[in-house]
Coordinates of C-alpha atoms in Angstrom, one line a residue:
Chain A
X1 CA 31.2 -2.5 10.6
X2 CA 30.8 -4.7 13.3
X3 CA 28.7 -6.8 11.6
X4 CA 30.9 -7.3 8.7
X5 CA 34.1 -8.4 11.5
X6 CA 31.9 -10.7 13.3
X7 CA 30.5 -12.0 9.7
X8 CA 33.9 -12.5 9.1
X9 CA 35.2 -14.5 12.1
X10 CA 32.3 -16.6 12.1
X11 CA 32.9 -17.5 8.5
X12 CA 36.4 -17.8 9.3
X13 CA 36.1 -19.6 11.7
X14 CA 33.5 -22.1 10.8
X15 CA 35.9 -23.1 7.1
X16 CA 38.7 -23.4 9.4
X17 CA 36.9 -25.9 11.6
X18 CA 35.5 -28.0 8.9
X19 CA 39.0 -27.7 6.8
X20 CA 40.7 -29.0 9.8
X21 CA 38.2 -31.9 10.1
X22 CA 38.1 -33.0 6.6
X23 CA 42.0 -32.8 6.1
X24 CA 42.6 -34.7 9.5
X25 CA 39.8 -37.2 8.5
X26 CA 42.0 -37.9 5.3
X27 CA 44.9 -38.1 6.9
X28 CA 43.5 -40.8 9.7
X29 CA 44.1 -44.1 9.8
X30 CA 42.6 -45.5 13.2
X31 CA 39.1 -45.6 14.3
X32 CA 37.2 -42.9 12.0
X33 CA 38.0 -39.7 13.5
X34 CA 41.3 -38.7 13.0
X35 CA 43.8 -41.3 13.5
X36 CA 45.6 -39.0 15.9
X37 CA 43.9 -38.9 18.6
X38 CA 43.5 -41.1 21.3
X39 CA 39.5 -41.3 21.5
X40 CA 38.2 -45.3 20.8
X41 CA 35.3 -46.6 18.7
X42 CA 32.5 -44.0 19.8
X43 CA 29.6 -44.9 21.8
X44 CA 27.3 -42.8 20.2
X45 CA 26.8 -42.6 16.7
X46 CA 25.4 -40.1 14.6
X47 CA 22.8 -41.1 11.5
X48 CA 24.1 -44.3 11.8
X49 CA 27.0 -43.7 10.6
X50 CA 30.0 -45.3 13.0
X51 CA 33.1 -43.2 14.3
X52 CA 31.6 -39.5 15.1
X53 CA 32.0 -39.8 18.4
X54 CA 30.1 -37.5 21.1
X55 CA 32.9 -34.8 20.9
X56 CA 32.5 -35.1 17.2
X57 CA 28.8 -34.6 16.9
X58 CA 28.9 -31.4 19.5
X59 CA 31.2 -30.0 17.1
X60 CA 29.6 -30.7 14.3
X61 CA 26.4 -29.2 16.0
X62 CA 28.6 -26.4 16.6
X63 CA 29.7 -25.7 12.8
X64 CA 26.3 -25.8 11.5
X65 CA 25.2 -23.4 14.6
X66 CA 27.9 -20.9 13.0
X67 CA 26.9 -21.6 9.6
X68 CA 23.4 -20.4 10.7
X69 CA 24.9 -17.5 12.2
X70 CA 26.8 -16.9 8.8
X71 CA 24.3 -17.3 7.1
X72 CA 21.9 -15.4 8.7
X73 CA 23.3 -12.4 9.4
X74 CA 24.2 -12.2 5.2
X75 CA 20.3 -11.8 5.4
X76 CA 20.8 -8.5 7.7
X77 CA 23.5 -7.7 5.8
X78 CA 21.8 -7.1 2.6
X79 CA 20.5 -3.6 2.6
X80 CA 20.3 -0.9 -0.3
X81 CA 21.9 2.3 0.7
X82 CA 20.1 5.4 0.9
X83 CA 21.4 6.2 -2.2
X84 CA 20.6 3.1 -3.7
X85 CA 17.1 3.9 -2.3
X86 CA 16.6 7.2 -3.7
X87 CA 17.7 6.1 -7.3
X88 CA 14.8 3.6 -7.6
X89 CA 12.3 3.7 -10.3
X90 CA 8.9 5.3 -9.3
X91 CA 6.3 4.9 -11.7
X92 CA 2.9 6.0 -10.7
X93 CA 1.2 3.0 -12.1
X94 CA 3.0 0.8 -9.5
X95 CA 4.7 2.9 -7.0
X96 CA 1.3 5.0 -6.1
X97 CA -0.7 1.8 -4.4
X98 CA -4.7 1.4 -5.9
X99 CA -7.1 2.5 -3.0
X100 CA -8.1 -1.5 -2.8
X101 CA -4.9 -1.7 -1.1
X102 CA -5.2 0.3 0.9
X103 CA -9.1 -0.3 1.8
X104 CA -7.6 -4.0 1.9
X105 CA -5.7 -3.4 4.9
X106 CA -8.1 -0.6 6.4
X107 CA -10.6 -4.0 6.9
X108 CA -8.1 -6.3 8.4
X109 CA -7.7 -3.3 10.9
X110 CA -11.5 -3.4 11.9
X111 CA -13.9 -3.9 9.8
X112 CA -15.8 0.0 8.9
X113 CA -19.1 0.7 7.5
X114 CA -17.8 1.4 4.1
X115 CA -21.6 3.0 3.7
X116 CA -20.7 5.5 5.9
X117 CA -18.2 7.0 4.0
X118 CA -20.1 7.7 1.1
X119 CA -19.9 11.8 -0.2
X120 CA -23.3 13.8 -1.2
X121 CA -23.2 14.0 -4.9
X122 CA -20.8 16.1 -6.6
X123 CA -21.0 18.2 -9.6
X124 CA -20.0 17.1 -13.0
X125 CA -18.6 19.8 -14.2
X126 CA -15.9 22.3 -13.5
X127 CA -14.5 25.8 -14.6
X128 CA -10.8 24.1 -14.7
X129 CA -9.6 21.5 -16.2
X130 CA -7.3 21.2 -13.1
X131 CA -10.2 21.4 -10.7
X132 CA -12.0 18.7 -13.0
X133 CA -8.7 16.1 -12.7
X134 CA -8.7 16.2 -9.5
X135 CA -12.4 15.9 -8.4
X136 CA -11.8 13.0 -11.1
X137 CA -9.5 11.7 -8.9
X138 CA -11.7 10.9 -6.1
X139 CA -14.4 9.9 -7.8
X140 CA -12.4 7.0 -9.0
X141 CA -11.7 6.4 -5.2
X142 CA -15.6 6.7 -3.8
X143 CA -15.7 3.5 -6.8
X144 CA -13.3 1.8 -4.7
X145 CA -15.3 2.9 -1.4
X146 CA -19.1 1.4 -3.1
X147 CA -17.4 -1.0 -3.7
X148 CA -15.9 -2.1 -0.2
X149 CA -19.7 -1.1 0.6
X150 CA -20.6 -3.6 -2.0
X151 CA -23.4 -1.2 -3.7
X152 CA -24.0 -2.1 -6.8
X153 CA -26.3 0.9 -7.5
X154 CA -23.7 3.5 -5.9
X155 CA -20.8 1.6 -8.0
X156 CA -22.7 2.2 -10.8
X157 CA -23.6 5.9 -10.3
X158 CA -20.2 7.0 -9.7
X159 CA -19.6 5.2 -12.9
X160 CA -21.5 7.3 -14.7
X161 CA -20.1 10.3 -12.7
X162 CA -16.5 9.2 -13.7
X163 CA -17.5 8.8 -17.6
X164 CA -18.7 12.4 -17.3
X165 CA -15.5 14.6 -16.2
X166 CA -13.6 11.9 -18.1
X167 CA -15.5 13.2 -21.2
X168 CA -14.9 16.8 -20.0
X169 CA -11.5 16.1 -20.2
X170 CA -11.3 14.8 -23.8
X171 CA -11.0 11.4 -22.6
X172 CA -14.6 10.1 -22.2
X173 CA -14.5 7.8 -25.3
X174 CA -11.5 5.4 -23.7
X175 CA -13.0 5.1 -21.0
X176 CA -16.5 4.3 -22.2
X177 CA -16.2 0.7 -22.6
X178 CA -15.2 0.3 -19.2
X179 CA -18.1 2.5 -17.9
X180 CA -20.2 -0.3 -19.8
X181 CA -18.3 -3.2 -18.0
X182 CA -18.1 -1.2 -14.4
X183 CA -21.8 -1.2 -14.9
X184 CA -22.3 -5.0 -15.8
X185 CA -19.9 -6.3 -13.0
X186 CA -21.8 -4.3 -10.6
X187 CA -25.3 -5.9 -12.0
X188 CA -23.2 -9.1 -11.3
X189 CA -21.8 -7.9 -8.0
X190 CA -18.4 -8.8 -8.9
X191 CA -16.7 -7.0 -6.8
X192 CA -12.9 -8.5 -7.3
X193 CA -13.6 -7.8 -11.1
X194 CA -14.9 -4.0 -10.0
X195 CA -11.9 -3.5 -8.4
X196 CA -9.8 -4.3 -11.4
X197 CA -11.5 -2.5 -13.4
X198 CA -11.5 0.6 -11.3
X199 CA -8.0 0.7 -11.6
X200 CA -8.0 -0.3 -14.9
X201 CA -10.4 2.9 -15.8
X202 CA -7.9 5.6 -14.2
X203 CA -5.4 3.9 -15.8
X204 CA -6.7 4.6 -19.1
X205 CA -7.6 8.1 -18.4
X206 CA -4.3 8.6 -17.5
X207 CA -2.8 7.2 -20.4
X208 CA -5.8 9.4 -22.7
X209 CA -4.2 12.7 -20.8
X210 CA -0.4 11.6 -21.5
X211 CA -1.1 10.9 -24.8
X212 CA -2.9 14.8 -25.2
X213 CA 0.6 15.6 -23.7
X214 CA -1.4 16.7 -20.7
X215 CA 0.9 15.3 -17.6
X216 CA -0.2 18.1 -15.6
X217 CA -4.0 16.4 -15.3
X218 CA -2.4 12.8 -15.0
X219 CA -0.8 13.9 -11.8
X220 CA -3.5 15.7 -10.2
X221 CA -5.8 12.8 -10.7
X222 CA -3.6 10.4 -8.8
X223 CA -3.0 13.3 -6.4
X224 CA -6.9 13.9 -6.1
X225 CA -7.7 9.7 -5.8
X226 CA -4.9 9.6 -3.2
X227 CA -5.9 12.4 -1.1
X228 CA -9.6 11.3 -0.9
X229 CA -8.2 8.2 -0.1
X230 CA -6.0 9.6 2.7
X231 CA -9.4 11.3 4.1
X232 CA -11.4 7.9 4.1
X233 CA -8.6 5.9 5.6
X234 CA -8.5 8.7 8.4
X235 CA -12.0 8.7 9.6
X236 CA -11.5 5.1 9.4
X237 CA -8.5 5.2 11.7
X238 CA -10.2 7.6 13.8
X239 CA -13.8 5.4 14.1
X240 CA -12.0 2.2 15.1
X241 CA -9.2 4.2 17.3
X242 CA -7.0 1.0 16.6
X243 CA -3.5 1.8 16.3
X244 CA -2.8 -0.8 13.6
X245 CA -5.7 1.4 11.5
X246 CA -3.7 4.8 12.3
X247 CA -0.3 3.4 11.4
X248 CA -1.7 2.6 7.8
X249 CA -2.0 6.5 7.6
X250 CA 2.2 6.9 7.7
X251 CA 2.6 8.0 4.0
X252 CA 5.4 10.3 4.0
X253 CA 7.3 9.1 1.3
X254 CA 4.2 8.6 -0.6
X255 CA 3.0 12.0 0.1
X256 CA 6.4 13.5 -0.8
X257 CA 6.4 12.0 -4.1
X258 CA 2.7 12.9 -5.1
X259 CA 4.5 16.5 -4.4
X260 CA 7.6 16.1 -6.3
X261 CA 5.3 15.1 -9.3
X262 CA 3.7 18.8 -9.1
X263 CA 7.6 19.9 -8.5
X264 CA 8.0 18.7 -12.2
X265 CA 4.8 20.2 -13.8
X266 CA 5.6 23.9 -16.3
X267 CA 5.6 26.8 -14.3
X268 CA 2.1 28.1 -16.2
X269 CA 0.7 24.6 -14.7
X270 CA 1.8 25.6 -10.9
X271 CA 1.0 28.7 -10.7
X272 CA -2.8 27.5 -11.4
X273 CA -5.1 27.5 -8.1
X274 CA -6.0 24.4 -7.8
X275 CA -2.5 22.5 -8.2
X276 CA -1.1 25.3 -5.7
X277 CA -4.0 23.8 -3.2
X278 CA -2.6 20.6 -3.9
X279 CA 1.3 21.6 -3.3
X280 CA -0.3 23.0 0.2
X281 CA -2.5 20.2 1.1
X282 CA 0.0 17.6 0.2
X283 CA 3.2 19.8 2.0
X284 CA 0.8 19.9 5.0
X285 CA 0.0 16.3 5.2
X286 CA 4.0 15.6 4.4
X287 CA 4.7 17.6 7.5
X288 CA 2.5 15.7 9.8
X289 CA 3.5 12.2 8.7
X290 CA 7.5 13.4 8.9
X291 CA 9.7 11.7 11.8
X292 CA 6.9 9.4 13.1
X293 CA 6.8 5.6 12.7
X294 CA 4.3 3.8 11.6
X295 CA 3.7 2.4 15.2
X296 CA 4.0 6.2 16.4
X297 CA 0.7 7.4 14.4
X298 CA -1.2 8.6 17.3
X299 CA -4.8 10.4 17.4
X300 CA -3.6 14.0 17.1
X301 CA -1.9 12.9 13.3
X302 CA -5.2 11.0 12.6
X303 CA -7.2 14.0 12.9
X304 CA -4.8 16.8 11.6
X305 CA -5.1 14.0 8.1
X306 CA -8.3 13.9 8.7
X307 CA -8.8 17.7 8.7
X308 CA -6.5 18.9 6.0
X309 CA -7.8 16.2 3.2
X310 CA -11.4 16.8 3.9
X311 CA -11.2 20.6 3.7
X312 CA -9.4 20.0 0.4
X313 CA -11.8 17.6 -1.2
X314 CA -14.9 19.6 0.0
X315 CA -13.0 22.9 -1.1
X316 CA -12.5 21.2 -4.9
X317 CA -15.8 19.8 -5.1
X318 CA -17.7 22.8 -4.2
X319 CA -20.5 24.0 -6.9
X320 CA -19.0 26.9 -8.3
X321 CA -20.7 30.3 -8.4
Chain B
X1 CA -14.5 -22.7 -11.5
X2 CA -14.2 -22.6 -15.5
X3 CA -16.0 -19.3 -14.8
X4 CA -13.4 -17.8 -12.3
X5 CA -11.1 -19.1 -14.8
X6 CA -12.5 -17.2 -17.7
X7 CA -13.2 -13.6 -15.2
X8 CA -9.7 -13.9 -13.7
X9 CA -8.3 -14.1 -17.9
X10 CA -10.2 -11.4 -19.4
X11 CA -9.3 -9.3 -15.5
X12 CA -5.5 -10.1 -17.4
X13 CA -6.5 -9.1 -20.9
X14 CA -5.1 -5.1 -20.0
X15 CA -2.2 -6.4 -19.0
X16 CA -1.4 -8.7 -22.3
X17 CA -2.2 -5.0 -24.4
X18 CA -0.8 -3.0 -21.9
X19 CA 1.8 -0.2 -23.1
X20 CA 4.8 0.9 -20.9
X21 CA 3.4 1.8 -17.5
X22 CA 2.7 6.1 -18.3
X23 CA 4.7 8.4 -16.3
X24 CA 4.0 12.4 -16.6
X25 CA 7.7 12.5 -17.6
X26 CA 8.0 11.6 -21.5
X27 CA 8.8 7.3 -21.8
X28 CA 12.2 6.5 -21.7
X29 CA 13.2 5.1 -24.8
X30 CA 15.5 2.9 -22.9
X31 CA 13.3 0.6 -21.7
X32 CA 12.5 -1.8 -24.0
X33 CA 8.5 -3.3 -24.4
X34 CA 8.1 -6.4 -22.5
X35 CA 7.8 -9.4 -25.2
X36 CA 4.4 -10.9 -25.3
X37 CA 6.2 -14.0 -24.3
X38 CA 7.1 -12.8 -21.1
X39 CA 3.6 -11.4 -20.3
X40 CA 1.9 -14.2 -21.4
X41 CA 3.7 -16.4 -18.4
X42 CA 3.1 -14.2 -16.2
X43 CA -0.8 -14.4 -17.2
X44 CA -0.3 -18.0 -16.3
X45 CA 1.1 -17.2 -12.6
X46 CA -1.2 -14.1 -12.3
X47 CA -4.1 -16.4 -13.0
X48 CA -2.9 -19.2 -10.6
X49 CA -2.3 -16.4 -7.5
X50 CA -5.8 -14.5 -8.5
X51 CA -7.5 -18.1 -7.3
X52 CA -6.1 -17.7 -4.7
X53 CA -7.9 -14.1 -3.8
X54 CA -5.1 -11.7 -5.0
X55 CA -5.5 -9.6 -7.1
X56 CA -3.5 -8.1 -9.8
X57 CA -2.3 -4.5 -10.5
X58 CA -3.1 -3.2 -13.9
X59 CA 0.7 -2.4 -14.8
X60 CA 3.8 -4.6 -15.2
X61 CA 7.4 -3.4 -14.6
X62 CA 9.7 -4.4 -17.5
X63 CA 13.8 -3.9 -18.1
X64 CA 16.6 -5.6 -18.4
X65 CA 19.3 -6.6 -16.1
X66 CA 22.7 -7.2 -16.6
X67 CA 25.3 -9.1 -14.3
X68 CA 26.3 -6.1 -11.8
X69 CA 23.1 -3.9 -12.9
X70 CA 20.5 -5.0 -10.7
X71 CA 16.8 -2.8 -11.4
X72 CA 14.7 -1.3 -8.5
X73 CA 11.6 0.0 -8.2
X74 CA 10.2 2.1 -5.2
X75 CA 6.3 0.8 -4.0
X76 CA 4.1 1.4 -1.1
X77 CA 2.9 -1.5 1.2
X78 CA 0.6 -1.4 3.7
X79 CA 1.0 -3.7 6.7
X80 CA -0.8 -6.6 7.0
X81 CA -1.3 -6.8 3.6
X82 CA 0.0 -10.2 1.6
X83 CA 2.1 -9.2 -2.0
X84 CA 3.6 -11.4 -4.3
X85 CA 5.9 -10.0 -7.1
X86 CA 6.4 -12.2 -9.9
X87 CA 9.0 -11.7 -13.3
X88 CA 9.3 -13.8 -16.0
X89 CA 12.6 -14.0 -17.8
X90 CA 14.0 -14.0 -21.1
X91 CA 16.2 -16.3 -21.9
X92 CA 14.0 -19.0 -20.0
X93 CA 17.3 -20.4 -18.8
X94 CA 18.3 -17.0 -17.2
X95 CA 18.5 -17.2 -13.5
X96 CA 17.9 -13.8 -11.5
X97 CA 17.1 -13.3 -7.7
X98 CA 14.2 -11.0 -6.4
X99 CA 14.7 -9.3 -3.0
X100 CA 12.2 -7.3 -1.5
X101 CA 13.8 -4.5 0.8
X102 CA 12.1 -2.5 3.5
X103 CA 11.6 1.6 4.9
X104 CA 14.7 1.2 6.2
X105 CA 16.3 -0.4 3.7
X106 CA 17.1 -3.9 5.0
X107 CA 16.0 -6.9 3.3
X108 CA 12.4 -8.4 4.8
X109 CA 12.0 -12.2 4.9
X110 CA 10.0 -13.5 1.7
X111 CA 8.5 -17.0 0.2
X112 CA 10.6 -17.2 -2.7
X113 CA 9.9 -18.9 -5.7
X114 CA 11.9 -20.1 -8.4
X115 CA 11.3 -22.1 -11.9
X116 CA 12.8 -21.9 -15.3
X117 CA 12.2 -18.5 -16.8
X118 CA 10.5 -17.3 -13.8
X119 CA 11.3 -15.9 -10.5
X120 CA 8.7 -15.0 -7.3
X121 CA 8.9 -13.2 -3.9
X122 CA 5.8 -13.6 -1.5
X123 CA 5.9 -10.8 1.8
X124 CA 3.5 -9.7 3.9
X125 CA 4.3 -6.2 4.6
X126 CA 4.7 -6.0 8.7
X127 CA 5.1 -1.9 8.5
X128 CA 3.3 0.5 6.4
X129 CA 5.6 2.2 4.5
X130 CA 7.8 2.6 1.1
X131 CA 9.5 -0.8 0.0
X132 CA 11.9 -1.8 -2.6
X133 CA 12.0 -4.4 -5.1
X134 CA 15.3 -6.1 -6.7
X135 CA 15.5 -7.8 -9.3
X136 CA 19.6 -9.0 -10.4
X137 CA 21.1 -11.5 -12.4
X138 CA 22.2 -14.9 -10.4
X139 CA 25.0 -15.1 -13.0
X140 CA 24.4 -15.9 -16.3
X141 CA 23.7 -13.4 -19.5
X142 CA 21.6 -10.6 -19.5
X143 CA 18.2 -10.5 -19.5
X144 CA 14.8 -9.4 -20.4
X145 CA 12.4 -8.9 -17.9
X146 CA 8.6 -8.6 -16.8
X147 CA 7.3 -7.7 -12.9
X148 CA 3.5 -8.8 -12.3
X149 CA 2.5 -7.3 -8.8
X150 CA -0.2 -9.0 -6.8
X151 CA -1.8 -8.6 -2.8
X152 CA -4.2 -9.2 -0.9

């Protein structure tokens, strides 16, 4: 409100000024200011141009000061509403970042030994078809992780790894051309290509699961990608103890959406172990991140992530009896 | 170089066959299919920005807005990171205006970039947190358009 009255005045004021200026400049006929007054032929020009005298260019200065101020507090002014906010579009494609992001900003934070975060080998196969989106899931993210490590050989072994639960899942033959090129940019160690192509690879499972009218599975392998993410970036953030690293950890609204996607799945499709796991994990991990800023992420967040998504991706990917 | 060229093209390909981004809610029939045209100039700028190291997400963001009816979509940015959003416009002589909002909702300072039919917003995201894209007419008729977005 206040902003809007001072926005006003200032805008106000500053057409008033240069109204004035122009209609008394019409109107004059001595000197080049404004006729009317009594100032002389000024001493100091401005741009060359004769008749704006001192008085005239501190004014002028003045205007365009104002004009600045108008002009950039329109900038402040411009802000969606929460409303606004909560009615834009979330797709998952876009709205849910790749892991390369956020490995991308994990290494500006300090630079970790990708290596390090590598998992022992999981199974390939699962009881649940639930249980096998979501180990899916991070699979696709300990791609992204060999290949921050640039492995070539590990890229490629996941590879194969994806191609499998993808073909458990119905979907193995859309993705099997891209298990061929995942494996010849890694011979190549192209990694900017890999990381395309990762994406490019979930992408297509997704779409194979959506078009089996299988949303359920679409959403628990961006939940499962995400939350093995959320575990790596976490053991980053606590190896480097930067706060710029932790900060990168404040998901909340990120972490509340992943969940309001399970909110939407048929009530068989919930009450199924594995997705209520999820609901848990992610409802946890929503409760740590709530009412802290970014800047705010200290080590007792970093660790309660830390704890909560590795217990869940160990729990999933445990050999079943 | 011609090699680069040739990768950072067939890293595009997806995106020129690409169907509407999926969502586990059925596709809104609303939303029309970008038209190849528009896609196909956003290769262009895609390819320009991926020699320059950033790389491209595997889904566009297509609509249409109307004077009045600006389009929004929620992403994720994580600070530090560089993002470019880039639309391509049909009618080529339709002007629009992309704003990139933050967390809280205010608009963040961007590079912006404008030419005939197309329309770009450059940020690097200085918080980690849930942003906002805009895209509205800047007068004119309605229009088609395509979102390409890029970081580093």
């Amino acid at each position: 409100m206040i902003e809007a009255l001072l926005l006003v005045t200032v805008v106000g004021g500053a057409i008033f000024y240069l109204g004035r200026r122009a209609w008394l400049r019409l109107r004059g006929a001595r000197g080049s200011c404004c006729g009317g007054c009594p100032v002389g032929p000024p001493k100091i020009g401005l741009a060359g141009r004769p008749g704006r005298g001192f008085s005239a260019k501190k004014m002028h200065t003045a205007a365009v000061f104002l004009l600045a101020m108008a002009s950039g507090l329109s900038v402040v002014a411009a802000q969606l509403t929460p409303k606004q906010r909560a009615g834009a579009e979330r797709i998952a494609a876009l709205t849910v970042p790749s892991p390369t992001e956020f490995f991308a900003a994990i290494d500006k934070a300090g630079k970790p030994d990708w290596m390090s975060f590598y998992r022992e080998p999981v199974p390939t196969t699962y009881s649940t078809r639930s249980r096998t989106a979501l180990n899916l899931g991070a699979l696709v993210t300990d791609g992204y992780v060999a290949v921050e490590a640039q492995d070539g050989q590990q890229v490629k072994n996941t590879g194969k790894d994806i191609i499998a639960l993808a073909g458990a899942l119905g979907v193995g033959a859309d993705v099997l051309v891209r298990g061929k090129s995942i494996a010849d940019f890694a011979d190549q160690n192209d990694w900017f290509a890999l990381r395309e192509e990762l994406e490019a690879t979930t992408n297509e499972v997704r779409r194979g699961m959506i078009a089996q009218r299988d949303e359920a599975l679409a959403s628990l392998i961006t939940a499962g990608a995400w939350l093995r993410a959320l575990e790596v970036g976490s053991r980053a953030a606590e190896l480097s103890g930067e706060d710029k690293a932790a900060g990168l950890l404040h998901q909340a609204a990120l972490v509340g959406w992943l969940r309001g996607e399970l909110q939407l799945l048929p009530e068989k499709v919930r009450s199924d172990a594995a997705v209520i796991q999820t609901d848990l994990t992610l409802a946890s991990l929503e409760e740590t991140m709530q009412g802290e800023t970014a800047a705010e992420f200290g080590e007792k967040r970093v660790l309660a992530v830390k704890e909560t998504t590795a217990q869940f991706i160990a729990t999933m990917a445990a050999k079943e009896p | 170089m011609k090699i680069s060229v040739l990768l950072a093209f067939a890293a595009i390909l997806p995106l020129l066959s690409a169907a509407q981004s999926p969502s586990p809610e059925p596709p809104p029939p609303a939303i029309p299919l970008a038209p190849a045209s528009l896609r196909v100039r956003l290769a262009d700028l895609g390819t320009a920005l991926s020699n320059e190291g950033f790389k491209m997400r595997d889904r566009l963001w297509s609509g249409r807005i109307a004077s009045g009816q600006p389009q929004r979509l929620a992403v994720n940015l994580f600070r530090g990171n560089h993002y470019w959003f880039c639309a391509a416009l049909e009618p080529v002589d339709g002007k629009a205006k992309l704003t990139v909002f933050g967390p809280d909702g205010l608009a963040v300072e961007s590079v912006d970039h404008q030419e005939p039919g197309l329309v770009a917003a450059g940020v690097t995201a200085e918080t980690t947190g849930q942003y906002f894209l805009q895209i509205e007419t800047a007068g004119g008729p309605a229009s088609d358009f395509c979102l390409l977005y890029l970081f580093k």
